[in-house]
Amino acid sequence: MNIAVEISAVWPELFVAIAAMVMLMYGAFRGEGSTRFVTWAGVLVLVVAALLVLAGPAGKTTAFNGQFMVDAFAVFTKVLLIAGAALALILAQPYNIREDIKQFEYPILMVFAVLGMMMMVSANDLLSLYVGLELQSLALYVLAAIRRDNLRSSEAGLKYFVLGALSSGILLYGMSLIYGFAGTTGFDGLAAIFAADSDAPVGVIVGLVFIAAGLAFKVSAVPFHMWTPDVYEGAPTPITAFFAVAPKIAAMALFVRVMLEPFGDLVADWQQVIWFISLASMILGSFAAIVQTNIKRLMAYSSIGHMGFVLVGLAAGNEQGVQGILLYLTIYLFMNMGTFACILAMRRQGRMVEDIDQLAGLSKTNPYLAAALGVFMFSMAGIPPLAGFFAKFYVFLAAIEAGLYVLTVVGLLTSVVGAYYYLRIVKLMYFDEPAEAFDRAIGREITVIVTVTGIVTVFFFIGMAPVLSGAGAAAAVLFGA
């Protein structure tokens, strides 16, 4: 074991772990008055972590007896999830001040959750995968219930914990079946076994289905989506923004790696499972969102639908599909963060409002916010030339190349259905009689994030080539190129 190589591979995770513990000690000694400082320290830690990830070893590097791996795929997804977490922390700053949320644990838990996510996407063994997943999950359960004096927040945390524990049990049972029938938990060992003999025992197939079910819960794919609307609605809005982006990116990256690396030669066995989950998520996400009146619940069903579209790329099981997934996740990050920044600006007389009807006539009372939210809604609907169009285009293209015509047609039809509820918000803002105006003071941080994410969403096609190229290089790693 070369200790220098081992440390160089895990240096970003090591830095985040040490920094989070230092922040925890500082907060414990300074008390609630340290929350603002700890929050900005958390943002700085995440920025440094992203730089360390980018400066990591070139090529594929494994550490700790193959339990941990760094490659282009891990680097790409780590940068995305760190960016999502940093934006969520910045969004939380004005919200926490207004809502008098003083817990210094808030940013520290987010940093610990990011540490778990980074370990997840670098996992090269079922056990290291589980350790990273649980580190992330435990932090997220507490974050959902961070407002202990609020009934909805406490309920969201409890539901998330109970259902999350169930999914972890399912995942762990699947792993035990795989180990029992294959004799190893290492990704490299499993890949070698199935490459030599693609006729896997029934126990392995059953274990694989259990693992897929556990991971489907983490990305809130149907039929394991039940927790999503309640947790999105009950958790504080910046936490919901965090849930909607960083954990989804990490879990989807893990899903892709697990299915395509150790079980890549069993694609014929798991493809139909992913096909069904993708189809069901697209249909439910599109139709269930139509009847929602709360914008956070609408975003929850929207995220279920989007995960269905992302899973189309995984169902394709080819390099183009993974490239489409990474491009989709990049665009999803900006669209969602921008939308949640707009939702955080929905305040009237100092109180948050979440009913979609409250957006009526927003173009007359706050044209800037209406234009920004309109851009994000058009993009989520997949209207060209906005970023959301390219996200869907590349996953559907991969599905067509893989011969998944039914999935592609259903995806296009559900996109049309989904466009109804996105465009209904635009209609409310521009064609209905104005409701009482929102508060003007929304915070510099929210204004900056709305502006930056809006510009990225509109002009993404100009700078798309390097992102597509990076996604292609990351995808090629999983196929041994």
PDB file of N, CA and C in Angstrom, residues 32-43 85-104 106-107 110 237-239 344 347 442-446 449:
ATOM      1  N   GLU A  32     -25.083  29.750  19.309  1.00  0.00           N
ATOM      2  CA  GLU A  32     -25.945  30.126  18.177  1.00  0.00           C
ATOM      3  C   GLU A  32     -25.453  31.369  17.441  1.00  0.00           C
ATOM      4  N   GLY A  33     -24.676  32.205  18.106  1.00  0.00           N
ATOM      5  CA  GLY A  33     -24.169  33.418  17.460  1.00  0.00           C
ATOM      6  C   GLY A  33     -23.186  33.138  16.339  1.00  0.00           C
ATOM      7  N   SER A  34     -22.743  31.895  16.228  1.00  0.00           N
ATOM      8  CA  SER A  34     -21.742  31.563  15.202  1.00  0.00           C
ATOM      9  C   SER A  34     -22.366  31.087  13.901  1.00  0.00           C
ATOM     10  N   THR A  35     -23.706  31.025  13.836  1.00  0.00           N
ATOM     11  CA  THR A  35     -24.365  30.392  12.678  1.00  0.00           C
ATOM     12  C   THR A  35     -23.982  31.055  11.351  1.00  0.00           C
ATOM     13  N   ARG A  36     -24.001  32.393  11.321  1.00  0.00           N
ATOM     14  CA  ARG A  36     -23.689  33.086  10.062  1.00  0.00           C
ATOM     15  C   ARG A  36     -22.252  32.795   9.614  1.00  0.00           C
ATOM     16  N   PHE A  37     -21.327  32.864  10.566  1.00  0.00           N
ATOM     17  CA  PHE A  37     -19.919  32.594  10.226  1.00  0.00           C
ATOM     18  C   PHE A  37     -19.741  31.145   9.757  1.00  0.00           C
ATOM     19  N   VAL A  38     -20.371  30.214  10.472  1.00  0.00           N
ATOM     20  CA  VAL A  38     -20.226  28.792  10.119  1.00  0.00           C
ATOM     21  C   VAL A  38     -20.826  28.519   8.736  1.00  0.00           C
ATOM     22  N   THR A  39     -21.921  29.220   8.410  1.00  0.00           N
ATOM     23  CA  THR A  39     -22.534  29.027   7.091  1.00  0.00           C
ATOM     24  C   THR A  39     -21.575  29.436   5.978  1.00  0.00           C
ATOM     25  N   TRP A  40     -20.979  30.631   6.118  1.00  0.00           N
ATOM     26  CA  TRP A  40     -20.050  31.072   5.064  1.00  0.00           C
ATOM     27  C   TRP A  40     -18.780  30.221   5.066  1.00  0.00           C
ATOM     28  N   ALA A  41     -18.369  29.746   6.261  1.00  0.00           N
ATOM     29  CA  ALA A  41     -17.221  28.829   6.323  1.00  0.00           C
ATOM     30  C   ALA A  41     -17.552  27.536   5.572  1.00  0.00           C
ATOM     31  N   GLY A  42     -18.810  27.079   5.685  1.00  0.00           N
ATOM     32  CA  GLY A  42     -19.245  25.880   4.965  1.00  0.00           C
ATOM     33  C   GLY A  42     -19.155  26.078   3.454  1.00  0.00           C
ATOM     34  N   VAL A  43     -19.574  27.270   2.989  1.00  0.00           N
ATOM     35  CA  VAL A  43     -19.475  27.562   1.548  1.00  0.00           C
ATOM     36  C   VAL A  43     -18.009  27.529   1.111  1.00  0.00           C
ATOM     37  N   ALA A  85     -24.794  21.931  -3.360  1.00  0.00           N
ATOM     38  CA  ALA A  85     -24.792  22.147  -1.912  1.00  0.00           C
ATOM     39  C   ALA A  85     -24.375  23.574  -1.575  1.00  0.00           C
ATOM     40  N   ALA A  86     -23.364  24.095  -2.276  1.00  0.00           N
ATOM     41  CA  ALA A  86     -22.899  25.463  -2.002  1.00  0.00           C
ATOM     42  C   ALA A  86     -24.004  26.474  -2.306  1.00  0.00           C
ATOM     43  N   LEU A  87     -24.706  26.285  -3.435  1.00  0.00           N
ATOM     44  CA  LEU A  87     -25.802  27.200  -3.777  1.00  0.00           C
ATOM     45  C   LEU A  87     -26.919  27.118  -2.740  1.00  0.00           C
ATOM     46  N   ALA A  88     -27.213  25.904  -2.254  1.00  0.00           N
ATOM     47  CA  ALA A  88     -28.265  25.744  -1.237  1.00  0.00           C
ATOM     48  C   ALA A  88     -27.872  26.430   0.069  1.00  0.00           C
ATOM     49  N   LEU A  89     -26.587  26.361   0.421  1.00  0.00           N
ATOM     50  CA  LEU A  89     -26.129  27.040   1.640  1.00  0.00           C
ATOM     51  C   LEU A  89     -26.250  28.553   1.508  1.00  0.00           C
ATOM     52  N   ILE A  90     -25.895  29.059   0.326  1.00  0.00           N
ATOM     53  CA  ILE A  90     -26.001  30.514   0.108  1.00  0.00           C
ATOM     54  C   ILE A  90     -27.461  30.950   0.150  1.00  0.00           C
ATOM     55  N   LEU A  91     -28.344  30.142  -0.462  1.00  0.00           N
ATOM     56  CA  LEU A  91     -29.782  30.456  -0.440  1.00  0.00           C
ATOM     57  C   LEU A  91     -30.329  30.482   0.985  1.00  0.00           C
ATOM     58  N   ALA A  92     -29.758  29.641   1.839  1.00  0.00           N
ATOM     59  CA  ALA A  92     -30.289  29.504   3.199  1.00  0.00           C
ATOM     60  C   ALA A  92     -29.989  30.713   4.075  1.00  0.00           C
ATOM     61  N   GLN A  93     -28.954  31.465   3.717  1.00  0.00           N
ATOM     62  CA  GLN A  93     -28.496  32.527   4.607  1.00  0.00           C
ATOM     63  C   GLN A  93     -29.588  33.575   4.898  1.00  0.00           C
ATOM     64  N   PRO A  94     -30.179  34.242   3.885  1.00  0.00           N
ATOM     65  CA  PRO A  94     -31.229  35.224   4.203  1.00  0.00           C
ATOM     66  C   PRO A  94     -32.486  34.586   4.803  1.00  0.00           C
ATOM     67  N   TYR A  95     -32.790  33.345   4.378  1.00  0.00           N
ATOM     68  CA  TYR A  95     -33.976  32.652   4.898  1.00  0.00           C
ATOM     69  C   TYR A  95     -33.825  32.392   6.394  1.00  0.00           C
ATOM     70  N   ASN A  96     -32.668  31.892   6.789  1.00  0.00           N
ATOM     71  CA  ASN A  96     -32.445  31.562   8.202  1.00  0.00           C
ATOM     72  C   ASN A  96     -32.508  32.803   9.086  1.00  0.00           C
ATOM     73  N   ILE A  97     -32.005  33.926   8.566  1.00  0.00           N
ATOM     74  CA  ILE A  97     -32.054  35.164   9.352  1.00  0.00           C
ATOM     75  C   ILE A  97     -33.502  35.594   9.552  1.00  0.00           C
ATOM     76  N   ARG A  98     -34.282  35.560   8.456  1.00  0.00           N
ATOM     77  CA  ARG A  98     -35.682  36.005   8.552  1.00  0.00           C
ATOM     78  C   ARG A  98     -36.522  35.071   9.415  1.00  0.00           C
ATOM     79  N   GLU A  99     -36.283  33.761   9.277  1.00  0.00           N
ATOM     80  CA  GLU A  99     -37.097  32.787  10.007  1.00  0.00           C
ATOM     81  C   GLU A  99     -36.543  32.484  11.404  1.00  0.00           C
ATOM     82  N   ASP A 100     -35.470  33.176  11.765  1.00  0.00           N
ATOM     83  CA  ASP A 100     -34.859  33.022  13.091  1.00  0.00           C
ATOM     84  C   ASP A 100     -34.406  31.577  13.351  1.00  0.00           C
ATOM     85  N   ILE A 101     -33.835  30.965  12.317  1.00  0.00           N
ATOM     86  CA  ILE A 101     -33.247  29.625  12.478  1.00  0.00           C
ATOM     87  C   ILE A 101     -31.789  29.827  12.878  1.00  0.00           C
ATOM     88  N   LYS A 102     -31.472  29.537  14.134  1.00  0.00           N
ATOM     89  CA  LYS A 102     -30.145  29.872  14.654  1.00  0.00           C
ATOM     90  C   LYS A 102     -29.249  28.655  14.854  1.00  0.00           C
ATOM     91  N   GLN A 103     -29.739  27.467  14.538  1.00  0.00           N
ATOM     92  CA  GLN A 103     -28.930  26.273  14.801  1.00  0.00           C
ATOM     93  C   GLN A 103     -27.660  26.292  13.938  1.00  0.00           C
ATOM     94  N   PHE A 104     -26.497  26.318  14.586  1.00  0.00           N
ATOM     95  CA  PHE A 104     -25.232  26.289  13.830  1.00  0.00           C
ATOM     96  C   PHE A 104     -25.008  24.924  13.189  1.00  0.00           C
ATOM     97  N   TYR A 106     -26.938  23.465  11.245  1.00  0.00           N
ATOM     98  CA  TYR A 106     -27.548  23.478   9.911  1.00  0.00           C
ATOM     99  C   TYR A 106     -26.492  23.359   8.797  1.00  0.00           C
ATOM    100  N   PRO A 107     -25.542  24.316   8.693  1.00  0.00           N
ATOM    101  CA  PRO A 107     -24.538  24.173   7.615  1.00  0.00           C
ATOM    102  C   PRO A 107     -23.610  22.992   7.830  1.00  0.00           C
ATOM    103  N   MET A 110     -25.107  19.889   6.457  1.00  0.00           N
ATOM    104  CA  MET A 110     -25.057  19.874   4.990  1.00  0.00           C
ATOM    105  C   MET A 110     -23.665  19.465   4.509  1.00  0.00           C
ATOM    106  N   THR A 237     -37.611  25.658   3.114  1.00  0.00           N
ATOM    107  CA  THR A 237     -37.443  25.740   1.655  1.00  0.00           C
ATOM    108  C   THR A 237     -35.977  25.607   1.188  1.00  0.00           C
ATOM    109  N   PRO A 238     -34.979  26.223   1.836  1.00  0.00           N
ATOM    110  CA  PRO A 238     -33.595  26.008   1.360  1.00  0.00           C
ATOM    111  C   PRO A 238     -33.155  24.545   1.497  1.00  0.00           C
ATOM    112  N   ILE A 239     -33.683  23.862   2.532  1.00  0.00           N
ATOM    113  CA  ILE A 239     -33.379  22.434   2.672  1.00  0.00           C
ATOM    114  C   ILE A 239     -34.027  21.654   1.534  1.00  0.00           C
ATOM    115  N   LEU A 344     -38.271  31.112  -2.823  1.00  0.00           N
ATOM    116  CA  LEU A 344     -37.853  31.789  -1.590  1.00  0.00           C
ATOM    117  C   LEU A 344     -38.206  33.275  -1.619  1.00  0.00           C
ATOM    118  N   ARG A 347     -42.740  35.978  -0.676  1.00  0.00           N
ATOM    119  CA  ARG A 347     -43.009  36.404   0.698  1.00  0.00           C
ATOM    120  C   ARG A 347     -43.977  37.577   0.657  1.00  0.00           C
ATOM    121  N   ILE A 442     -35.727  40.759  -0.962  1.00  0.00           N
ATOM    122  CA  ILE A 442     -35.607  39.291  -0.963  1.00  0.00           C
ATOM    123  C   ILE A 442     -34.192  38.837  -0.640  1.00  0.00           C
ATOM    124  N   GLY A 443     -33.256  39.747  -0.526  1.00  0.00           N
ATOM    125  CA  GLY A 443     -31.875  39.374  -0.178  1.00  0.00           C
ATOM    126  C   GLY A 443     -30.983  39.342  -1.409  1.00  0.00           C
ATOM    127  N   ARG A 444     -29.757  39.855  -1.225  1.00  0.00           N
ATOM    128  CA  ARG A 444     -28.787  39.892  -2.338  1.00  0.00           C
ATOM    129  C   ARG A 444     -28.478  38.495  -2.847  1.00  0.00           C
ATOM    130  N   GLU A 445     -28.351  37.551  -1.932  1.00  0.00           N
ATOM    131  CA  GLU A 445     -27.952  36.193  -2.320  1.00  0.00           C
ATOM    132  C   GLU A 445     -28.966  35.582  -3.281  1.00  0.00           C
ATOM    133  N   ILE A 446     -30.266  35.767  -2.965  1.00  0.00           N
ATOM    134  CA  ILE A 446     -31.309  35.190  -3.820  1.00  0.00           C
ATOM    135  C   ILE A 446     -31.308  35.867  -5.181  1.00  0.00           C
ATOM    136  N   ILE A 449     -28.408  34.517  -7.277  1.00  0.00           N
ATOM    137  CA  ILE A 449     -28.604  33.130  -7.745  1.00  0.00           C
ATOM    138  C   ILE A 449     -29.681  33.066  -8.830  1.00  0.00           C
TER     139      ILE A 449
END
